PDB file of C-alpha atoms in Angstrom:
ATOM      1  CA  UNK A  98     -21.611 -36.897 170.735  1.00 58.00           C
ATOM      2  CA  UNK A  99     -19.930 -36.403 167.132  1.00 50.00           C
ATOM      3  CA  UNK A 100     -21.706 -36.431 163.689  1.00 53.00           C
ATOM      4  CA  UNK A 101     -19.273 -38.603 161.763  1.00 53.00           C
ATOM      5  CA  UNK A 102     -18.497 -36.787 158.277  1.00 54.00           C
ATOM      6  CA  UNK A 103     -21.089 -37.893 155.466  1.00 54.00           C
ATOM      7  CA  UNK A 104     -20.029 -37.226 151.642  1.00 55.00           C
ATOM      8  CA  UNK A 105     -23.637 -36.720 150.754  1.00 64.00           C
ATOM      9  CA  UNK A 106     -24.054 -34.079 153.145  1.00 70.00           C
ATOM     10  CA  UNK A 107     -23.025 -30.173 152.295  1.00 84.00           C
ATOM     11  CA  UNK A 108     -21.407 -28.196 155.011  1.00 86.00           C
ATOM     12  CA  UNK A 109     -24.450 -26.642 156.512  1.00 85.00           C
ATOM     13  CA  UNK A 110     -26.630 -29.848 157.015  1.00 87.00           C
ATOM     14  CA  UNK A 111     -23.266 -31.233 158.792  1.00 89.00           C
ATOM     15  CA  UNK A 112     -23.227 -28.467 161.058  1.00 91.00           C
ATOM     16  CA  UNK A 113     -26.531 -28.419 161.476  1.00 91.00           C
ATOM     17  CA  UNK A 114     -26.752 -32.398 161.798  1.00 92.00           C
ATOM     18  CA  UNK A 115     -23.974 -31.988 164.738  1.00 94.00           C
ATOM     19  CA  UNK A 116     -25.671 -28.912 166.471  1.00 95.00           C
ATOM     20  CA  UNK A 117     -28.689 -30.757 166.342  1.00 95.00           C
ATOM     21  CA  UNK A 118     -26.389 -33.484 168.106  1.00 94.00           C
ATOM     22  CA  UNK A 119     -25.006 -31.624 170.601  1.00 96.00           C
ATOM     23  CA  UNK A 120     -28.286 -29.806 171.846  1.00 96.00           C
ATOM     24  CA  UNK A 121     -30.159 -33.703 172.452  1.00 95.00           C
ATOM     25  CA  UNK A 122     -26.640 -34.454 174.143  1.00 95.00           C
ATOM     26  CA  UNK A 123     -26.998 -31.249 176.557  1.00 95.00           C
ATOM     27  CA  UNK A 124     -30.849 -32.531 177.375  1.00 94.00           C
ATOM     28  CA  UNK A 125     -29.584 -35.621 178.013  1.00 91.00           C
ATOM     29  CA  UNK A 126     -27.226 -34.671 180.570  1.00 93.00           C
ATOM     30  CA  UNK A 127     -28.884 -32.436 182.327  1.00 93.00           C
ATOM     31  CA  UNK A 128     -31.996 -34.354 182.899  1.00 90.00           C
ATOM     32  CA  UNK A 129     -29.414 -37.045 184.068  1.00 87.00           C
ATOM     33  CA  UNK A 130     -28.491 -34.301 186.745  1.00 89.00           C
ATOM     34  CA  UNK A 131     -31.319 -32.929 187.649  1.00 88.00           C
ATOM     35  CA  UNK A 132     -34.586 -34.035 185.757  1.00 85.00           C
ATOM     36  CA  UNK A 133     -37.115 -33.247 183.230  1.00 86.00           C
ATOM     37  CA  UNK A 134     -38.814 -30.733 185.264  1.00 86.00           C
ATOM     38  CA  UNK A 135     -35.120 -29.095 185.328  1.00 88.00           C
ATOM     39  CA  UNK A 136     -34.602 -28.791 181.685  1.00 92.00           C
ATOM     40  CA  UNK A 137     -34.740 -25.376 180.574  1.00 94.00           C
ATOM     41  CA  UNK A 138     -33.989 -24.088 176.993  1.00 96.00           C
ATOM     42  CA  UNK A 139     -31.663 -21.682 178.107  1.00 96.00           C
ATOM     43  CA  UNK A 140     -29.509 -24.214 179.837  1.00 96.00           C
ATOM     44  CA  UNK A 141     -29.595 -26.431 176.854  1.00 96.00           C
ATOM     45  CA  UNK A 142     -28.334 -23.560 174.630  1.00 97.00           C
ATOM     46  CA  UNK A 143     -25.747 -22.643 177.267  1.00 96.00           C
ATOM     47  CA  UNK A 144     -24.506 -26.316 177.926  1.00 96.00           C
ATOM     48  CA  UNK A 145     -24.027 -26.750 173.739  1.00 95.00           C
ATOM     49  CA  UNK A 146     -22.798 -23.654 173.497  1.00 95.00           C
ATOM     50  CA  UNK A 147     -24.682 -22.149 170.680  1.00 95.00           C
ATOM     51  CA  UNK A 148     -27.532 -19.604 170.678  1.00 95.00           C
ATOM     52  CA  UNK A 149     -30.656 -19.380 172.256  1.00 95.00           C
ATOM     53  CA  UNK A 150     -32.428 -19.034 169.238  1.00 94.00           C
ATOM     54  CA  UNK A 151     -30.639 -21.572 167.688  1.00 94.00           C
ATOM     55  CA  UNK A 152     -32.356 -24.290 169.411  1.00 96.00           C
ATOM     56  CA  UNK A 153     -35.795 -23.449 168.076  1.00 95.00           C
ATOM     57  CA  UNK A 154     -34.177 -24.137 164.326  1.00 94.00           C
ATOM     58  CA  UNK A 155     -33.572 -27.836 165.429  1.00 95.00           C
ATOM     59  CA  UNK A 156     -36.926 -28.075 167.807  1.00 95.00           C
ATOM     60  CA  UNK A 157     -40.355 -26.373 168.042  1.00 94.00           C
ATOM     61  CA  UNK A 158     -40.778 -27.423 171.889  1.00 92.00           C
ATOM     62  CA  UNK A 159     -39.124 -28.760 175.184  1.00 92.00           C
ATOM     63  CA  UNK A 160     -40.822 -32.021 174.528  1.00 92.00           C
ATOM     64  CA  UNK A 161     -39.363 -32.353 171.051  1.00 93.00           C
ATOM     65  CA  UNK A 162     -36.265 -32.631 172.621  1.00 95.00           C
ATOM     66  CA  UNK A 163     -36.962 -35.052 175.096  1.00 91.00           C
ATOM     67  CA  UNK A 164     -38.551 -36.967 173.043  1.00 90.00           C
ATOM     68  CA  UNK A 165     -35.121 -37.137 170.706  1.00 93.00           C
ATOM     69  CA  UNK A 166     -33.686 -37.634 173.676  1.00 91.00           C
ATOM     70  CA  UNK A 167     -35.701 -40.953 174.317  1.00 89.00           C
ATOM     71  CA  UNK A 168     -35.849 -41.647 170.454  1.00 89.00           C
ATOM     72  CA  UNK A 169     -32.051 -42.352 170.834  1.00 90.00           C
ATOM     73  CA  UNK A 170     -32.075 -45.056 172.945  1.00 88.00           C
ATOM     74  CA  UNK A 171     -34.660 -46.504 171.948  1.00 90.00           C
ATOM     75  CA  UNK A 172     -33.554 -46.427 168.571  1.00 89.00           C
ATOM     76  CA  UNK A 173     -30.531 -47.778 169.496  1.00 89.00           C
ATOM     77  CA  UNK A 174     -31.498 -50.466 171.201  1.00 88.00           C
ATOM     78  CA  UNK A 175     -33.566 -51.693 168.210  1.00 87.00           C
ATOM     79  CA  UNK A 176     -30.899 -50.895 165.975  1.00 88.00           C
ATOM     80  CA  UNK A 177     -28.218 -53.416 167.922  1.00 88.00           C
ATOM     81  CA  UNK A 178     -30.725 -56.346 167.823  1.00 87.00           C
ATOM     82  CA  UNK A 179     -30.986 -55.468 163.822  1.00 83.00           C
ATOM     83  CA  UNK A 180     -27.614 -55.667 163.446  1.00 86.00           C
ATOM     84  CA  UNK A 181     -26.604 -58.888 165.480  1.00 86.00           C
ATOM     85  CA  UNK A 182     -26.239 -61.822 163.730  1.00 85.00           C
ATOM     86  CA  UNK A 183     -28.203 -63.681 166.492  1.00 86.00           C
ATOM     87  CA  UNK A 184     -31.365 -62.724 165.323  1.00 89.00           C
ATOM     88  CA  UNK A 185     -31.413 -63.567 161.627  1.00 93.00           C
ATOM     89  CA  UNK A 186     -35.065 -65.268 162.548  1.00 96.00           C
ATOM     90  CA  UNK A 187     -37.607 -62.563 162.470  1.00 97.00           C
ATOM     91  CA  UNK A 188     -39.170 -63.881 165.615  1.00 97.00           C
ATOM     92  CA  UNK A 189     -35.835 -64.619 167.605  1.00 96.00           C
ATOM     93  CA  UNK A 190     -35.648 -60.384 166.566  1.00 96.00           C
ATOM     94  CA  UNK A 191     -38.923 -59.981 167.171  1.00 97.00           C
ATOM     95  CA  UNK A 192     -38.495 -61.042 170.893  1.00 97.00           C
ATOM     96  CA  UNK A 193     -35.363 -59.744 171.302  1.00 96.00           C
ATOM     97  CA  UNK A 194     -36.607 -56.017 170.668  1.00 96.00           C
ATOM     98  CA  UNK A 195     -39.639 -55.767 171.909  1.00 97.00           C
ATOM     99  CA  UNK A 196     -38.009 -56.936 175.215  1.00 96.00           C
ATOM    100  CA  UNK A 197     -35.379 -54.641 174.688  1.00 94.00           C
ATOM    101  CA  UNK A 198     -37.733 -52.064 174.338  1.00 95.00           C
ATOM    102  CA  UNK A 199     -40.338 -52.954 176.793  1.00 96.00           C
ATOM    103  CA  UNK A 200     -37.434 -53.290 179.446  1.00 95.00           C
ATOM    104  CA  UNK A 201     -36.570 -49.901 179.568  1.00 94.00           C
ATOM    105  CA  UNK A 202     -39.461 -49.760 182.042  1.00 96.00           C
ATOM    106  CA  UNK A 203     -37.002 -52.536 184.605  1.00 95.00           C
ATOM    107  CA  UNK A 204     -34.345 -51.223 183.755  1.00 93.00           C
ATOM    108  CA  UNK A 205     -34.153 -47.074 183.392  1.00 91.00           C
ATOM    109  CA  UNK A 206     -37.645 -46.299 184.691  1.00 92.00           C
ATOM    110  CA  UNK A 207     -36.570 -42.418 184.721  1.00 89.00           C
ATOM    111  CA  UNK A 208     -35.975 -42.852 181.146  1.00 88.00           C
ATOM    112  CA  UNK A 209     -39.308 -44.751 180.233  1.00 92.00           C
ATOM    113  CA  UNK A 210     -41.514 -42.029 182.396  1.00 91.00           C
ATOM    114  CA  UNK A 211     -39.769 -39.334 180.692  1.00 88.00           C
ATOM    115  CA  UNK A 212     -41.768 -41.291 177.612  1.00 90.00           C
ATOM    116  CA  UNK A 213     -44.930 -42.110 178.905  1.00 91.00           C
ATOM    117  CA  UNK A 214     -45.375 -38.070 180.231  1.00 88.00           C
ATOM    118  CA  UNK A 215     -44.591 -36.567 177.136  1.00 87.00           C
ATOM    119  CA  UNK A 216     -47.824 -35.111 175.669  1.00 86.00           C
ATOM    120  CA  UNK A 217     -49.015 -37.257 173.100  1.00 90.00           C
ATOM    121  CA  UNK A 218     -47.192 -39.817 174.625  1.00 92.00           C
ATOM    122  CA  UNK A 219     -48.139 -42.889 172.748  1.00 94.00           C
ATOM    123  CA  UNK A 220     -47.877 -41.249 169.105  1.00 93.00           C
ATOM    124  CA  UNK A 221     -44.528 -39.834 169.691  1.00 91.00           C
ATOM    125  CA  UNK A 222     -43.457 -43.581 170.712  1.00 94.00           C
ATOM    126  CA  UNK A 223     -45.318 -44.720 167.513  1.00 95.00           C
ATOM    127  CA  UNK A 224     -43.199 -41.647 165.493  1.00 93.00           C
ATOM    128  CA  UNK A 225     -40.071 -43.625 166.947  1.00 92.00           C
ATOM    129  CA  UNK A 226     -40.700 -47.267 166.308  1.00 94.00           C
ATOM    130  CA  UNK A 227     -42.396 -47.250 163.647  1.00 95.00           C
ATOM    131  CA  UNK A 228     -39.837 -47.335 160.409  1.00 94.00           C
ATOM    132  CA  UNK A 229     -38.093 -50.204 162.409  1.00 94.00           C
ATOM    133  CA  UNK A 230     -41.236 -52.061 163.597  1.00 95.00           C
ATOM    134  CA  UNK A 231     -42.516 -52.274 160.335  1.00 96.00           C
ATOM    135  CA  UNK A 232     -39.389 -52.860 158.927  1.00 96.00           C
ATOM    136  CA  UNK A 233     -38.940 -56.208 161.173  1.00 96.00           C
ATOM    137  CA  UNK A 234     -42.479 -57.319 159.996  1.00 97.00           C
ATOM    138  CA  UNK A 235     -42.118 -56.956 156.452  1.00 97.00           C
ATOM    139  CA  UNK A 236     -38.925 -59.127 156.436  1.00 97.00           C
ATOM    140  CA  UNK A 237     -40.916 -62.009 159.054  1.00 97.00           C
ATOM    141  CA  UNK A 238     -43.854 -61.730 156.289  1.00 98.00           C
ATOM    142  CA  UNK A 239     -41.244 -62.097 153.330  1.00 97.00           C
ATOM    143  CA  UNK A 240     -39.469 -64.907 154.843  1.00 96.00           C
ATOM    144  CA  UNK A 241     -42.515 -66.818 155.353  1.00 97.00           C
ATOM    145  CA  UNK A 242     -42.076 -66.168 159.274  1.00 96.00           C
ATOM    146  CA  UNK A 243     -45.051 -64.131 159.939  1.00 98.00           C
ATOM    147  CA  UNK A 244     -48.329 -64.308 158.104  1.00 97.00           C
ATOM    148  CA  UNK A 245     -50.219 -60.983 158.087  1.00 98.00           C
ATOM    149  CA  UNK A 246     -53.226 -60.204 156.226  1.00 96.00           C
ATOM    150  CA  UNK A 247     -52.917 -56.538 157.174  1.00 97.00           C
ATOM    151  CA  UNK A 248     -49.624 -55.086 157.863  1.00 97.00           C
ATOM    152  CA  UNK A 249     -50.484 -51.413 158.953  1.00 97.00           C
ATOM    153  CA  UNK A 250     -53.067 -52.188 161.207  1.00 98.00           C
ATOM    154  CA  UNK A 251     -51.046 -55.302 162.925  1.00 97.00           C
ATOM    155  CA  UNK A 252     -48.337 -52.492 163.422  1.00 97.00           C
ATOM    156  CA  UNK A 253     -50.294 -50.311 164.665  1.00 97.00           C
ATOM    157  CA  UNK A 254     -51.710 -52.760 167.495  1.00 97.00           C
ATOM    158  CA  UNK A 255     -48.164 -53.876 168.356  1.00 97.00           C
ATOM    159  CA  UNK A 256     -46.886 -50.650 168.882  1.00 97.00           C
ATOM    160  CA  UNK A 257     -49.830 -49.638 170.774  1.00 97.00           C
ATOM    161  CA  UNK A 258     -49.413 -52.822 172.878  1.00 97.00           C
ATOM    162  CA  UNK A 259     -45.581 -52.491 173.640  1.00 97.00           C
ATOM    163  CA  UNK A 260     -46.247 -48.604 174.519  1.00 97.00           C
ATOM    164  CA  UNK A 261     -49.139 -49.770 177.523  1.00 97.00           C
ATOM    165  CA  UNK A 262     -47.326 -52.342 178.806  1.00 98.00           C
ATOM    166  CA  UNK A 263     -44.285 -49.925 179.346  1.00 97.00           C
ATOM    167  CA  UNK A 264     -46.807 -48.073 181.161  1.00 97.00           C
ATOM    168  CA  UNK A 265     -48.270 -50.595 182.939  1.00 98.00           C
ATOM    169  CA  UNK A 266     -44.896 -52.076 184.259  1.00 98.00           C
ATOM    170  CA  UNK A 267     -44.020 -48.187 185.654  1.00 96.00           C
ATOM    171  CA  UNK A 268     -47.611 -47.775 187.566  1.00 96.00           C
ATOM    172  CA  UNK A 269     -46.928 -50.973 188.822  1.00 96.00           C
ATOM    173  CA  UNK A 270     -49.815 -52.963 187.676  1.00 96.00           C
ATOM    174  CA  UNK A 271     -47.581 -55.462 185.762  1.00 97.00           C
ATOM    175  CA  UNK A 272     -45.069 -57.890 187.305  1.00 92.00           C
ATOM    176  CA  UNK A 273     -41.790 -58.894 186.165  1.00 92.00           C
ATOM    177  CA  UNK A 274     -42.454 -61.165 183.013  1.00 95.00           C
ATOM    178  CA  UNK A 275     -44.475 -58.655 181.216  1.00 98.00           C
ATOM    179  CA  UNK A 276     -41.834 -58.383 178.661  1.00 97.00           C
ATOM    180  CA  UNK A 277     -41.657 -61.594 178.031  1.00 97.00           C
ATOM    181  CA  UNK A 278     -45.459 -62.146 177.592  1.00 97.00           C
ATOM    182  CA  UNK A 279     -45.716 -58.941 175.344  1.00 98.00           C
ATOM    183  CA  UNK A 280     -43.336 -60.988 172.695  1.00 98.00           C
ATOM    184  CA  UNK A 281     -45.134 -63.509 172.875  1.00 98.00           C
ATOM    185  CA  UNK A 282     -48.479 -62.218 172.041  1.00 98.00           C
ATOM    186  CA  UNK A 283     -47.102 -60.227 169.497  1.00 98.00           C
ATOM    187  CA  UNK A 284     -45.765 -63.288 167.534  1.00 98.00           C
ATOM    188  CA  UNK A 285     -48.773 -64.555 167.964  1.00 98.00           C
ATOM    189  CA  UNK A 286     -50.231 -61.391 166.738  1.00 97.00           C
ATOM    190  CA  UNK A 287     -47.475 -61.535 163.761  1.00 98.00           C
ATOM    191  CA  UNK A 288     -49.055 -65.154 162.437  1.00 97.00           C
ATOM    192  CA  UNK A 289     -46.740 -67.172 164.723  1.00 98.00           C
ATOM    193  CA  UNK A 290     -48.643 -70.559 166.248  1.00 98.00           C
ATOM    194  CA  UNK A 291     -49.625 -70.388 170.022  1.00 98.00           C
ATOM    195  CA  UNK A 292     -46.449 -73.372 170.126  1.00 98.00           C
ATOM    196  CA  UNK A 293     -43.748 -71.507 168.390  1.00 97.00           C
ATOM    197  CA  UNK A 294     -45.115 -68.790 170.078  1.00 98.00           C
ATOM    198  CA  UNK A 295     -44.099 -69.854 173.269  1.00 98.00           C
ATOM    199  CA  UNK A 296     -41.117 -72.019 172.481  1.00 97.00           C
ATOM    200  CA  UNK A 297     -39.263 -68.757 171.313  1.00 97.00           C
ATOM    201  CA  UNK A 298     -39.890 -66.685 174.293  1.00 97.00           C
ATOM    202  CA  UNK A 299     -38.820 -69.355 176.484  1.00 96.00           C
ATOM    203  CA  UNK A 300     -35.370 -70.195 174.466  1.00 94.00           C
ATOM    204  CA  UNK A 301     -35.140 -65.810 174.845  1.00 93.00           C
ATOM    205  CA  UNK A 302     -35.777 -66.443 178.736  1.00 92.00           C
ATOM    206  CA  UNK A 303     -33.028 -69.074 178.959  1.00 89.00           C
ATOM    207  CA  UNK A 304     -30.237 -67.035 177.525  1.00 83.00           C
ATOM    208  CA  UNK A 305     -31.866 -63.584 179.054  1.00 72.00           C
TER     209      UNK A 305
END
């Protein structure tokens, strides 16, 4: 991974920026290869090739960087629904990445445990939805999408939601649509009628 040049950034907070880079990019592969319980500091360092002490600039603990290390997909995956011009509707985004999100449970379950066993689990996954979560609600609320009479605590709920049902499709307690019905409460949760509610998930199923 490369830290594309910024203007507004000096020297140092570029190298640091791409240090800080290349250390989540060592984690990543190596818990690829072998697994969190693997992951060693030392074998970060060694992997990005910078010092040992270096790593403790960018990150106070071994779950710091895992948790970057799941922030980054996560992120991402937000980020590409954000910037398709699919989802202009709040709700069709809405849907769209929460099941993205929520997914990561089908799809890369050694990437969603990695989350759900990191201590303090559910507000590091809070720490890395939230700017983007409430982001997506204050844009459904200003297009006259969503009505909410209280923003941070409708946030708080949905993130809280998104974060058990990730855990609940990993232990197994919750079959294959759980995505699907996790938007869908959450629109509902958002203002959305019951109706449109529904109709939106189920145009999301039909192209999924």
């Amino acid at each position: 991974m490369v830290v594309e040049p910024s203007n507004g950034l000096s020297r140092t907070a570029r190298r640091q920026a791409q240090t800080r880079a290349d250390l989540i990019q060592a984690a990543r592969e190596i818990i690829a290869e072998s697994g969190v319980e693997a992951l060693r500091v030392s074998d970060v360092t060694t992997r990005a090739d910078v010092a040992f002490g270096t790593f403790y600039n960018q990150f106070k603990t071994k779950d710091d960087i895992v948790e970057a290390v799941v922030a980054e997909t996560i992120v991402g995956l937000a980020q590409s629904v954000e910037e398709s011009p699919e989802f202009d509707d709040p709700a069709d985004a809405l849907v769209a990445s929460t099941r993205a999100i929520v997914r990561t449970a089908y799809d890369d379950p050694p990437l969603a445990s990695l989350l759900v066993k990191l201590e303090q689990a559910e507000s590091r996954f809070e720490r890395i939805i939230r700017p983007q979560a409430g982001a997506l609600l204050e844009r459904g609320v200003a297009q006259g999408c969503f009505v909410i009479d209280d923003l941070e605590t409708t946030l708080t709920m949905s993130i809280a939601a998104a974060f058990e049902v990730i855990r609940g499709i990993l232990d197994g307690r919750l079959g294959e649509r759980a995505d699907l019905v996790c938007a869908e409460m959450l629109l509902r949760m958002a203002g959305v009628t019951p109706k449109r509610a529904a109709r939106y998930v189920l145009a999301a199923e039909r192209i999924s």
